[in-house]
XYZ file of C-alpha atoms in Angstrom:
565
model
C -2.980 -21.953 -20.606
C -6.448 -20.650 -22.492
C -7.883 -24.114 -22.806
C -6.980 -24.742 -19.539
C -8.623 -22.242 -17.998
C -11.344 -23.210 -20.132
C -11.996 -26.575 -18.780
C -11.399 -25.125 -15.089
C -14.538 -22.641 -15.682
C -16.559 -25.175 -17.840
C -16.081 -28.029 -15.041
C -16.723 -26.078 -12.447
C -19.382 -27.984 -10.502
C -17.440 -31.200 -10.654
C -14.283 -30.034 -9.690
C -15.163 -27.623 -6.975
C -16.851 -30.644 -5.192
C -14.086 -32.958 -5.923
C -11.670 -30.486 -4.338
C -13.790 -29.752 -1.284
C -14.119 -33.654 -0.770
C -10.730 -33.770 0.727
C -9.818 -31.442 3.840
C -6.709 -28.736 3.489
C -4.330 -30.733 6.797
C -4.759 -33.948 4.600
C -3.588 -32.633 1.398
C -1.102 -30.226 3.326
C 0.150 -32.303 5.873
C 3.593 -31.723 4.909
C 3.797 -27.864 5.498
C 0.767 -27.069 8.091
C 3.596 -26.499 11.268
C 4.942 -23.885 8.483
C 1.142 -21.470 8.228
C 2.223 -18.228 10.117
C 0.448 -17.181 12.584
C -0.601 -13.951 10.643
C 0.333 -12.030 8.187
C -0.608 -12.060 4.553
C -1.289 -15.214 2.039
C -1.082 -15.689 -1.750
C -2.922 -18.433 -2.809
C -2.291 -18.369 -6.546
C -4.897 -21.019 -8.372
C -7.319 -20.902 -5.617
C -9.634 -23.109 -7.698
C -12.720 -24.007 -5.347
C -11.123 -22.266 -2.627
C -10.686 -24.683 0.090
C -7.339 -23.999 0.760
C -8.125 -20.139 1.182
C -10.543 -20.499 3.425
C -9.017 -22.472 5.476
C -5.945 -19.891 5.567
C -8.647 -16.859 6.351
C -9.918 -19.019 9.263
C -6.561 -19.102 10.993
C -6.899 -15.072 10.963
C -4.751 -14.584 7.691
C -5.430 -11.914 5.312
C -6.038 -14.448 2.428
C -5.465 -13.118 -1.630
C -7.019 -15.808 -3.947
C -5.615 -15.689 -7.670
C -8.365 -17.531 -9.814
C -8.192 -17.114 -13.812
C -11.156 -19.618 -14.407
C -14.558 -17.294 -13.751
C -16.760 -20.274 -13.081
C -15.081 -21.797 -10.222
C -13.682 -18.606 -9.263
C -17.576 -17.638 -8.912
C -18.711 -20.865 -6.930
C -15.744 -19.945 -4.574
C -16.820 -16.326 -3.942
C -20.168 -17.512 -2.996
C -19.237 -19.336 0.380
C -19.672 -16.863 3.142
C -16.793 -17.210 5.862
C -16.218 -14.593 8.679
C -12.743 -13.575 7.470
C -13.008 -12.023 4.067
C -10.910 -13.365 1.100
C -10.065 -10.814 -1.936
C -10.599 -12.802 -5.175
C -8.477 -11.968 -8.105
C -8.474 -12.676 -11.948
C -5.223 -13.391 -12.672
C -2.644 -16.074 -13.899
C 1.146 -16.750 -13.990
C 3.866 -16.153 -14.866
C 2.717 -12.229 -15.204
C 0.827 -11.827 -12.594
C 0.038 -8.119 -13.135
C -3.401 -7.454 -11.320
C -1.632 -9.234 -7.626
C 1.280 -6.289 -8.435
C -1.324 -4.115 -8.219
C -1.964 -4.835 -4.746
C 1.342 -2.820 -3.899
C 1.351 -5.941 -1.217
C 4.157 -8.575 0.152
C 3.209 -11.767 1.542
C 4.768 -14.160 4.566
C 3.396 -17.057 2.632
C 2.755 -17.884 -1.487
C 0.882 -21.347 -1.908
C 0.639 -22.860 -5.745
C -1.190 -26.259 -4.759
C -1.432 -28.351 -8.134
C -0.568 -25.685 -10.108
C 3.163 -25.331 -11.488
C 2.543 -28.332 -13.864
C 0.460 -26.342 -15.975
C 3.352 -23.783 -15.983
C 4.931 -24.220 -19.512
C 8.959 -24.690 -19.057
C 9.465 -21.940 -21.167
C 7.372 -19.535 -18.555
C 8.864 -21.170 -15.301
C 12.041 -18.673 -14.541
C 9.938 -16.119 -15.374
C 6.865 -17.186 -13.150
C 9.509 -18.207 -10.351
C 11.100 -14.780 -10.065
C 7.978 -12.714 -10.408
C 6.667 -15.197 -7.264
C 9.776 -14.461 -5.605
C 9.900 -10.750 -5.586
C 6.306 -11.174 -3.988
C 7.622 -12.693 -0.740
C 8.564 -10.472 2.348
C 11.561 -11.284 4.147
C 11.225 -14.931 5.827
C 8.111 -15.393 3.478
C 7.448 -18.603 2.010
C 6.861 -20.052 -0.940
C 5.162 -23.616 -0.916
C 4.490 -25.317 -4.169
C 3.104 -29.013 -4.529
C 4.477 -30.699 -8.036
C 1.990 -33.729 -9.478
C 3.544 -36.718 -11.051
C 1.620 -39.081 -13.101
C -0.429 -38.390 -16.394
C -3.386 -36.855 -17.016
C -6.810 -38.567 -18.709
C -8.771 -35.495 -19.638
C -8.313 -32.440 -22.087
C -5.723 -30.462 -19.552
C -1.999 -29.631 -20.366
C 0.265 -30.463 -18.168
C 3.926 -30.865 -17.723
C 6.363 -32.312 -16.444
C 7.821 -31.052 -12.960
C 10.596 -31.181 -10.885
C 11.714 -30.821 -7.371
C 15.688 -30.444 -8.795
C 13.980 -27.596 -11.352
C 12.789 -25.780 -8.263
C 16.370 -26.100 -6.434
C 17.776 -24.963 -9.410
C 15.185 -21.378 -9.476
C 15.746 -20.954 -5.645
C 19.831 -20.777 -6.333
C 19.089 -18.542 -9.088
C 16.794 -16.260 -7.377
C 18.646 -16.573 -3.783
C 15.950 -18.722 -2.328
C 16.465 -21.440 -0.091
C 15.394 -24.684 -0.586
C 13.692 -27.770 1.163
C 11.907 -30.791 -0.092
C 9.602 -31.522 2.700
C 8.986 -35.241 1.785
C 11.961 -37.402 0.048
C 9.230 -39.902 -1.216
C 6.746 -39.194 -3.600
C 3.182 -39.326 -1.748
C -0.171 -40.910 -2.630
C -2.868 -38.544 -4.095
C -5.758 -37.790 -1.513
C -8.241 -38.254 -4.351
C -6.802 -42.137 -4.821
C -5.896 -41.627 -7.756
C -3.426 -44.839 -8.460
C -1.157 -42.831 -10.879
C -0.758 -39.587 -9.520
C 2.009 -38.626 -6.797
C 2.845 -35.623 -4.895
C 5.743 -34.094 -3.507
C 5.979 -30.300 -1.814
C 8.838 -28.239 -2.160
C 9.351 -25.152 0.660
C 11.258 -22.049 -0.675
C 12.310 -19.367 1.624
C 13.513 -15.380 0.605
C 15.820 -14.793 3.383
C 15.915 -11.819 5.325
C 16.234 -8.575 3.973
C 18.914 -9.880 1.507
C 18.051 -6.780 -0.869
C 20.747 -4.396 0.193
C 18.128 -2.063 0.257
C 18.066 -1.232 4.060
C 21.835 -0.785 4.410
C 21.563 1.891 1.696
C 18.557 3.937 2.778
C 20.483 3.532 6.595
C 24.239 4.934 4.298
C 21.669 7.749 3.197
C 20.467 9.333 6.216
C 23.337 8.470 8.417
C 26.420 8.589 6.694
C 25.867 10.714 3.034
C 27.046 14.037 3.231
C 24.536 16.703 3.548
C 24.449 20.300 2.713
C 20.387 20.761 3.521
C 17.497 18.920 4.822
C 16.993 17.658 1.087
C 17.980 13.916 0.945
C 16.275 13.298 3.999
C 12.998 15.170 3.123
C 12.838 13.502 -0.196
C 13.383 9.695 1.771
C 10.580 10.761 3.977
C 8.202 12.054 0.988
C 9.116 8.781 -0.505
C 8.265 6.457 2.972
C 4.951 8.782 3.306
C 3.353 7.505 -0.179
C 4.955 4.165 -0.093
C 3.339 3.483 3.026
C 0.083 5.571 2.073
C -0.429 5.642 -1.337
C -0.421 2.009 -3.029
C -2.419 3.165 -5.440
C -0.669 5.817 -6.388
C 1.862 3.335 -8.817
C 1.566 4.603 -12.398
C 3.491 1.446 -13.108
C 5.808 -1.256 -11.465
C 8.745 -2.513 -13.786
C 11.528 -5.322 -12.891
C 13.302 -2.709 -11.960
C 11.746 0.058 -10.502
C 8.287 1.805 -9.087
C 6.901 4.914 -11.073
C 5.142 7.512 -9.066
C 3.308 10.625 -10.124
C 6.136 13.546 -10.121
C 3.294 15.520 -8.976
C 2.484 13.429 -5.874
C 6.218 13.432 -4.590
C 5.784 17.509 -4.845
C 2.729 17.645 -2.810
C 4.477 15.503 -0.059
C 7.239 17.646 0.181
C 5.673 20.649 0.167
C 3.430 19.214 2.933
C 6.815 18.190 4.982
C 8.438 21.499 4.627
C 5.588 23.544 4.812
C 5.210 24.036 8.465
C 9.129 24.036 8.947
C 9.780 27.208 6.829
C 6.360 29.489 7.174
C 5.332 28.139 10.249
C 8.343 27.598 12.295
C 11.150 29.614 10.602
C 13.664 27.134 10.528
C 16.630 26.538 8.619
C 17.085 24.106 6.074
C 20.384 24.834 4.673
C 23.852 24.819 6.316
C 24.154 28.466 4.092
C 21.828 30.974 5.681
C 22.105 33.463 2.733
C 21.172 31.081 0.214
C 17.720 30.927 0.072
C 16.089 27.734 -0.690
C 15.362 26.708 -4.801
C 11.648 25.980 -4.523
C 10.693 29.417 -2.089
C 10.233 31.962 -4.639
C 7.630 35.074 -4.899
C 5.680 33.413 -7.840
C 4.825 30.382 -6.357
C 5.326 29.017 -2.465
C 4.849 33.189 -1.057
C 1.513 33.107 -2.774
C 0.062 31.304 -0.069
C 2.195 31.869 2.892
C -0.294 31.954 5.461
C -2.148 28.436 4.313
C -1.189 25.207 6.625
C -0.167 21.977 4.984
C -3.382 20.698 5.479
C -4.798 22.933 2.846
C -3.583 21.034 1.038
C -4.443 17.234 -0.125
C -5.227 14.915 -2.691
C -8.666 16.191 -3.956
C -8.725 19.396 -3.419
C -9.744 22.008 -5.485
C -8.445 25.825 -5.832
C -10.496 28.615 -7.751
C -8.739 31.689 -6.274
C -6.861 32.994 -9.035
C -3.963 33.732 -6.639
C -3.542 30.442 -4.931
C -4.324 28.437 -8.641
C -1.586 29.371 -10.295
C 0.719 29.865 -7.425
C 0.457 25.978 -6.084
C 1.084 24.971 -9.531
C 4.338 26.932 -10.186
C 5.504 25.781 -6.366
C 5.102 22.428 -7.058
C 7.187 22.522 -10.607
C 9.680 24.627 -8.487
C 9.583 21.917 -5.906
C 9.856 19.238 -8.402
C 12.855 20.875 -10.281
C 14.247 20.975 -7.214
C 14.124 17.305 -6.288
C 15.539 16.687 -9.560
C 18.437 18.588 -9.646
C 19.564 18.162 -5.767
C 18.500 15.272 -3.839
C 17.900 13.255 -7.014
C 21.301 14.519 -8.447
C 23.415 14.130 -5.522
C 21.737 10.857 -3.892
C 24.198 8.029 -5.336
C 25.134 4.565 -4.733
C 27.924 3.950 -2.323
C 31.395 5.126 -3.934
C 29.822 6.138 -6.931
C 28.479 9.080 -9.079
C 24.878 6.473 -10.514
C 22.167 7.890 -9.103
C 19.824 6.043 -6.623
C 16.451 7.675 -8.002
C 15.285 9.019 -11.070
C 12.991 12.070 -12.091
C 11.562 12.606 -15.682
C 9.628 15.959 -15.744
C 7.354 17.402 -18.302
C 6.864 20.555 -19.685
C 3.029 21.908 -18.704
C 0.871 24.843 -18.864
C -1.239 25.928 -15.934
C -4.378 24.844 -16.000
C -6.897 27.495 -17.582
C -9.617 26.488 -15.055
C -9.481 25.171 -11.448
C -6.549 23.564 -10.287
C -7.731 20.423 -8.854
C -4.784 17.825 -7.208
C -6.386 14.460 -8.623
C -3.884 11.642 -10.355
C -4.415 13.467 -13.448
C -2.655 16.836 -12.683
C -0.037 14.952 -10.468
C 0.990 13.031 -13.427
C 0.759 15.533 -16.176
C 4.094 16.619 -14.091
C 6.035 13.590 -14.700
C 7.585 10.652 -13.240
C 9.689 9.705 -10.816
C 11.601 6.296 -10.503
C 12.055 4.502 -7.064
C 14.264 1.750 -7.485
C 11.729 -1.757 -6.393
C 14.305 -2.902 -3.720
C 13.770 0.490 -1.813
C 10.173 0.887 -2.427
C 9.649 -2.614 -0.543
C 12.050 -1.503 2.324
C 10.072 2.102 2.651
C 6.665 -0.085 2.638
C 7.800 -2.446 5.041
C 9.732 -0.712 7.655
C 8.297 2.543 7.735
C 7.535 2.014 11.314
C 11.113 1.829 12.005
C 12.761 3.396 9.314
C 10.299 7.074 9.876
C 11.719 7.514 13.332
C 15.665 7.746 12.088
C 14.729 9.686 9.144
C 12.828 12.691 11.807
C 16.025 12.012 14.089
C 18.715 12.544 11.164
C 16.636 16.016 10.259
C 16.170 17.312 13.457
C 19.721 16.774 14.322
C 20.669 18.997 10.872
C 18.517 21.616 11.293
C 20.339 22.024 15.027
C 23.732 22.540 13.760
C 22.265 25.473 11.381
C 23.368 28.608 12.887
C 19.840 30.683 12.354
C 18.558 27.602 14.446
C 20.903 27.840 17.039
C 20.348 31.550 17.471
C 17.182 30.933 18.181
C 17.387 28.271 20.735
C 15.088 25.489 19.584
C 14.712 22.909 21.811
C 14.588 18.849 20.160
C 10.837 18.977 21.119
C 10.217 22.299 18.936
C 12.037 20.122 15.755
C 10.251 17.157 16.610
C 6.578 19.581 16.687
C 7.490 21.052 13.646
C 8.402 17.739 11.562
C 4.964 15.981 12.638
C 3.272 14.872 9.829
C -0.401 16.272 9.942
C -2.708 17.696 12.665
C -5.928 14.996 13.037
C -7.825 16.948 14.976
C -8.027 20.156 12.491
C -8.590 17.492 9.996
C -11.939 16.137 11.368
C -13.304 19.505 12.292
C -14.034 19.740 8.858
C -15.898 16.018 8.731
C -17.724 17.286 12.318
C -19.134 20.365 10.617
C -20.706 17.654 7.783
C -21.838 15.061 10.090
C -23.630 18.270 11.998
C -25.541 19.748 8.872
C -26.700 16.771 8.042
C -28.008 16.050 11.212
C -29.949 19.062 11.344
C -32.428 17.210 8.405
C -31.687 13.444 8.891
C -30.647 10.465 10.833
C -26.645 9.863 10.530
C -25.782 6.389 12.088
C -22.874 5.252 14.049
C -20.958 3.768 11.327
C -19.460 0.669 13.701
C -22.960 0.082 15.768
C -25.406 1.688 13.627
C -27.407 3.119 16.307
C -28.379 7.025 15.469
C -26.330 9.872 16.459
C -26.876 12.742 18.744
C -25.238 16.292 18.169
C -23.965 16.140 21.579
C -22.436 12.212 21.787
C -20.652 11.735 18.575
C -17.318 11.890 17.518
C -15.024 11.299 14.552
C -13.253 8.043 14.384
C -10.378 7.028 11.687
C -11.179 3.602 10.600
C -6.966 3.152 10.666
C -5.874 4.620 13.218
C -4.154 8.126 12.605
C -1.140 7.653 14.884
C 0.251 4.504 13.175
C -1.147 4.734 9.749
C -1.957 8.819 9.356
C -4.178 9.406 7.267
C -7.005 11.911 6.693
C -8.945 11.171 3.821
C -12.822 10.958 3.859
C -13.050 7.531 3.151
C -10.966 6.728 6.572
C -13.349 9.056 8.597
C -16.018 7.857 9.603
C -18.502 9.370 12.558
C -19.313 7.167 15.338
C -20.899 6.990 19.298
C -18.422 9.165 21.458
C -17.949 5.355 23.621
C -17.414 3.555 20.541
C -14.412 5.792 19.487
C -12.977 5.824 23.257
C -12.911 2.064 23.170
C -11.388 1.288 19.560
C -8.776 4.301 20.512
C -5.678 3.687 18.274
C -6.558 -0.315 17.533
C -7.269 -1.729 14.339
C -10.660 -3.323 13.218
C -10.286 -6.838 12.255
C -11.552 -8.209 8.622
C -14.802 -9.379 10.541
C -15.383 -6.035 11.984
C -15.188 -4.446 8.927
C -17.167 -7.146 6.766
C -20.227 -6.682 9.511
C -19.627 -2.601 9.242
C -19.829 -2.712 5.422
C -23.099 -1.478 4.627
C -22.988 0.947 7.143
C -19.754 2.474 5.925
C -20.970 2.575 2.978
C -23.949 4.106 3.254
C -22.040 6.940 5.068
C -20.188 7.354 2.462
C -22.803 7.877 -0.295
C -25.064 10.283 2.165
C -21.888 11.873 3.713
C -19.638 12.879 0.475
C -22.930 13.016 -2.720
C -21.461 16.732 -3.518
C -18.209 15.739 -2.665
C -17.813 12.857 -4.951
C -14.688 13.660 -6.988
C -12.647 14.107 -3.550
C -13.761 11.266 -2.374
C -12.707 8.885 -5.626
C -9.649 10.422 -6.118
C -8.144 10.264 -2.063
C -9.766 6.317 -2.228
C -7.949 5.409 -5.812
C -5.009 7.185 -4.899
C -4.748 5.517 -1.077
C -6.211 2.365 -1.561
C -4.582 -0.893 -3.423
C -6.027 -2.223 -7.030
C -8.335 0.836 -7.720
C -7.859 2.496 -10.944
C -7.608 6.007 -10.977
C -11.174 6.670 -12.622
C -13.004 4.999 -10.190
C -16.334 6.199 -9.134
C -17.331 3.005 -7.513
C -18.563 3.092 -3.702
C -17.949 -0.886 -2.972
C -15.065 -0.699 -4.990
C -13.641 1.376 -2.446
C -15.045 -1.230 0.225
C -13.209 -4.237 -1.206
C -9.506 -1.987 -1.568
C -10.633 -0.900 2.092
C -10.609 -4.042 2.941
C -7.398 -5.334 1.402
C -5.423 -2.207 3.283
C -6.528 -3.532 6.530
C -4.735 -6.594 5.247
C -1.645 -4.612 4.552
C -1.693 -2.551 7.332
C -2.254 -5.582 9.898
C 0.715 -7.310 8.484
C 2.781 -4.348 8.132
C 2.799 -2.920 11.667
C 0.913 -5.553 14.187
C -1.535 -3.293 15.141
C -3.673 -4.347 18.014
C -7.499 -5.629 17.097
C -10.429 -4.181 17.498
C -13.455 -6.384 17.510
């Protein structure tokens, strides 16, 4: 594969132009009726990347996998209006596109599984496979004939293929019986295209979140609070992933804390409800050390970021969230099982800490240094992708417990006071806080419109968030961004398109940098921790741009959102 690459990068020039010699529908005739009409592409071996851009210019959110730098360079200097995200990576691992924390609707390897060593295929295959969505698609083109220059290749298949899709429950089509003649005319090289489909939620996964919150037995809130904790990151926090096995997604124990005490927060202090079908047991992670130390705070005190000097608060977040985590491990964990069994669906390894000696500061560091928690894959995908539909029976399941708790009764909540009390965040207290910036800083310098660039006036601005907070809610810095009172009217609760954005960048940007200079560390670690592919050390503004970018991706493909041009 090394020498391979090799020549890829070292030819560059020639083969780039060789490539772009011959148009996408000729060398994809088979399997253009198959392009969706959005959604999210994989182009893995993107090589000059003619086949990408054609995908971006159909409106696809387009992820190019290129392992050779030279042509993967020449590629990344055409300028097209929908962006593509360029990747270094290779098969079969593939580890850098896991990152992404993304599914796609389509997978193209054009003229690349020959290079794929037999020994590497089932491996490659399945790691391709677990990439698709439901319906996606996975077309790969297989070259016959030999080869005259210093290349490997191998010899392919289209009964191989068949034989991967059984194994990986796939199905199968050979779109042309008959080998077909190379577009390059090349007399001794053939092609044939082979279409692979994952069928539709085939996972089991969605039958056993739905066996959860319908049908488990429940003694408290607690299973459902920890499936919504779980739904808020997946769909949230991509970058949150400390690492994604075969088997399973690791999260920060920390981070699946935070979220719950966010959840419960207003339901207990706020609202006084009842959690627990047992009024006079009190509930494990309330206690006078930790969660009464700061009683009269509102969940949104508290976020990824933040920092804490008082010497009460300090040390009593810090010994609520171990409470909450012990919690999680020893009842919803504990008593969340597989259908007719006692094996547990999720999986919580905690650590033993010390408070910290200084400032307690909620960055991926400290969430981690609390331990791990295991979400089987199959249910991480399902939270990711349904969200939108899965969320809604989730709030229904939990306000219909907390009604048939007698405290609750007595006190005559209405289904509209449970539904107020289990909403997730409130947007506007959020951006008072960005308003108040966006003001000082006007008092001493220009702040522009971040979508038209024209300069702001104290009393026609407002606060917009890039994705919009009642489909995707979300209240970091990064996704705030001050704009022309119109402006924000218009784009109301639609999503910018990839163009949008692109032409926005160094606008955003630049808001960014003068907006959040003393605020840099909150900043990094809400953007690393949000966005897909950033590491959690990041202190890189465009950085941020390009993962801001790729979540538009996800978030377009993931809930349909309406654009906003």
């Amino acid at each position: 594969m090394t020498k391979n690459i090799s020549y890829y990068s070292t030819n560059a020039s020639f083969l780039a132009k060789q490539y772009d010699s011959v148009s996408f529908e000729s060398v994809h005739k088979d399997w253009v009726k198959e392009i969706p009409k959005d959604g999210m592409v994989l182009d893995v071996g993107a090589g000059s990347g003619r086949d990408a851009r054609y995908l971006a210019s159909r409106g696809l959110g387009v992820v190019a996998v290129e392992p050779a730098s030279g042509i993967r360079e020449l590629a990344k200097d055409y300028t097209i209006s929908n962006p593509i995200h360029w990747v270094s990576d290779s098969l079969p691992e593939l580890s850098e596109v896991f990152k992404l924390q993304s599914k796609f609707d389509l997978i193209l390897l054009s003229a690349v599984w020959m290079h794929i060593a037999p020994s590497s295929r089932e491996r490659a295959f399945r790691k391709l496979s677990s990439l698709l969505k439901p319906n996606g698609k996975l077309i790969i083109s297989l070259r016959f004939g030999g080869c005259d220059d210093e290349r490997t290749m191998y010899d392919v298949s289209a009964d191989e293929l068949a034989k991967l899709a059984s194994q990986f429950g796939l199905s199968y089509r050979l779109l042309s019986s008959a080998q077909n003649a190379d577009e390059l005319g090349r007399d001794d090289v053939t092609w044939q295209t082979v279409l692979l489909t994952l069928p539709d939620n085939g996972t089991g996964a969605f039958p056993l979140i739905r066996n959860i919150v319908v049908n488990d037995s429940k003694s408290s809130t607690y299973k459902v609070g920890l499936l919504r904790t779980l739904l808020r990151i997946a769909e949230g926090h991509p970058g949150a992933v400390i690492e994604q096995t075969g088997e399973h997604v690791i999260l920060p124990a920390g981070l699946v804390a935070l979220y719950w005490l966010k959840l419960y927060k207003p339901l207990i202090d706020q609202f006084e409800m009842q959690q627990n079908s047992n009024s006079r047991k009190g509930l494990g992670f309330v206690k006078d050390n930790g969660w009464q130390q700061f009683k009269s705070y509102s969940s949104n005190d508290f976020y990824i970021g933040a920092r804490y000097t008082d010497n009460q608060i300090g040390p009593g977040l810090y010994r609520a969230l171990k409470d909450i985590a012990k919690t999680i491990e020893t009842m919803p964990v504990r008593y969340t099982t597989l259908p007719g069994t006692k094996d547990a669906v999720f999986h919580v390894e905690l650590n033993t800490t010390k408070k910290p000696k200084a400032d307690l500061v909620l960055d991926f560091s400290f969430l981690s240094s609390l331990g791990k928690f295991y979400v089987p894959i199959h249910i991480w995908d399902s939270l990711t992708q349904y969200s939108v539909w899965i969320e809604p029976a989730l709030i229904n399941e939990w306000s219909s417990l907390m009604a048939s708790y007698n405290l609750n009764k007595a006190k005559q909540y209405t289904k509209l006071d449970y539904l107020n009390a289990l909403r997730w965040e409130d947007p506007e207290r959020t951006t008072a806080r960005i308003r108040k910036r966006v003001t000082e800083l006007m008092a001493s310098e220009d702040v522009a419109c971040c979508w038209s660039g024209k300069r702001l006036r104290f009393q026609d601005y407002a606060i917009d968030h890039a994705f919009p907070f009642a489909r995707w809610p979300n209240n970091d810095l990064w996704n705030l961004l001050p704009t022309k009172t119109k402006i924000n009217a218009n784009k109301s609760d639609k999503l910018p398109t990839g163009i949008k954005l692109s032409s926005s960048r160094e606008l955003i940007v630049s808001w960014w940098k003068q907006g959040w200079q003393n605020n840099q560390a909150e900043f990094f670690s809400q953007a690393n921790l949000a966005l897909p592919n950033l590491k959690p050390d990041n202190t890189n503004f465009d950085d941020v741009f390009e993962a801001f970018t790729l979540q538009r991706d996800r978030i377009k493909a993931l809930q349909q959102l309406e654009d906003w041009r």
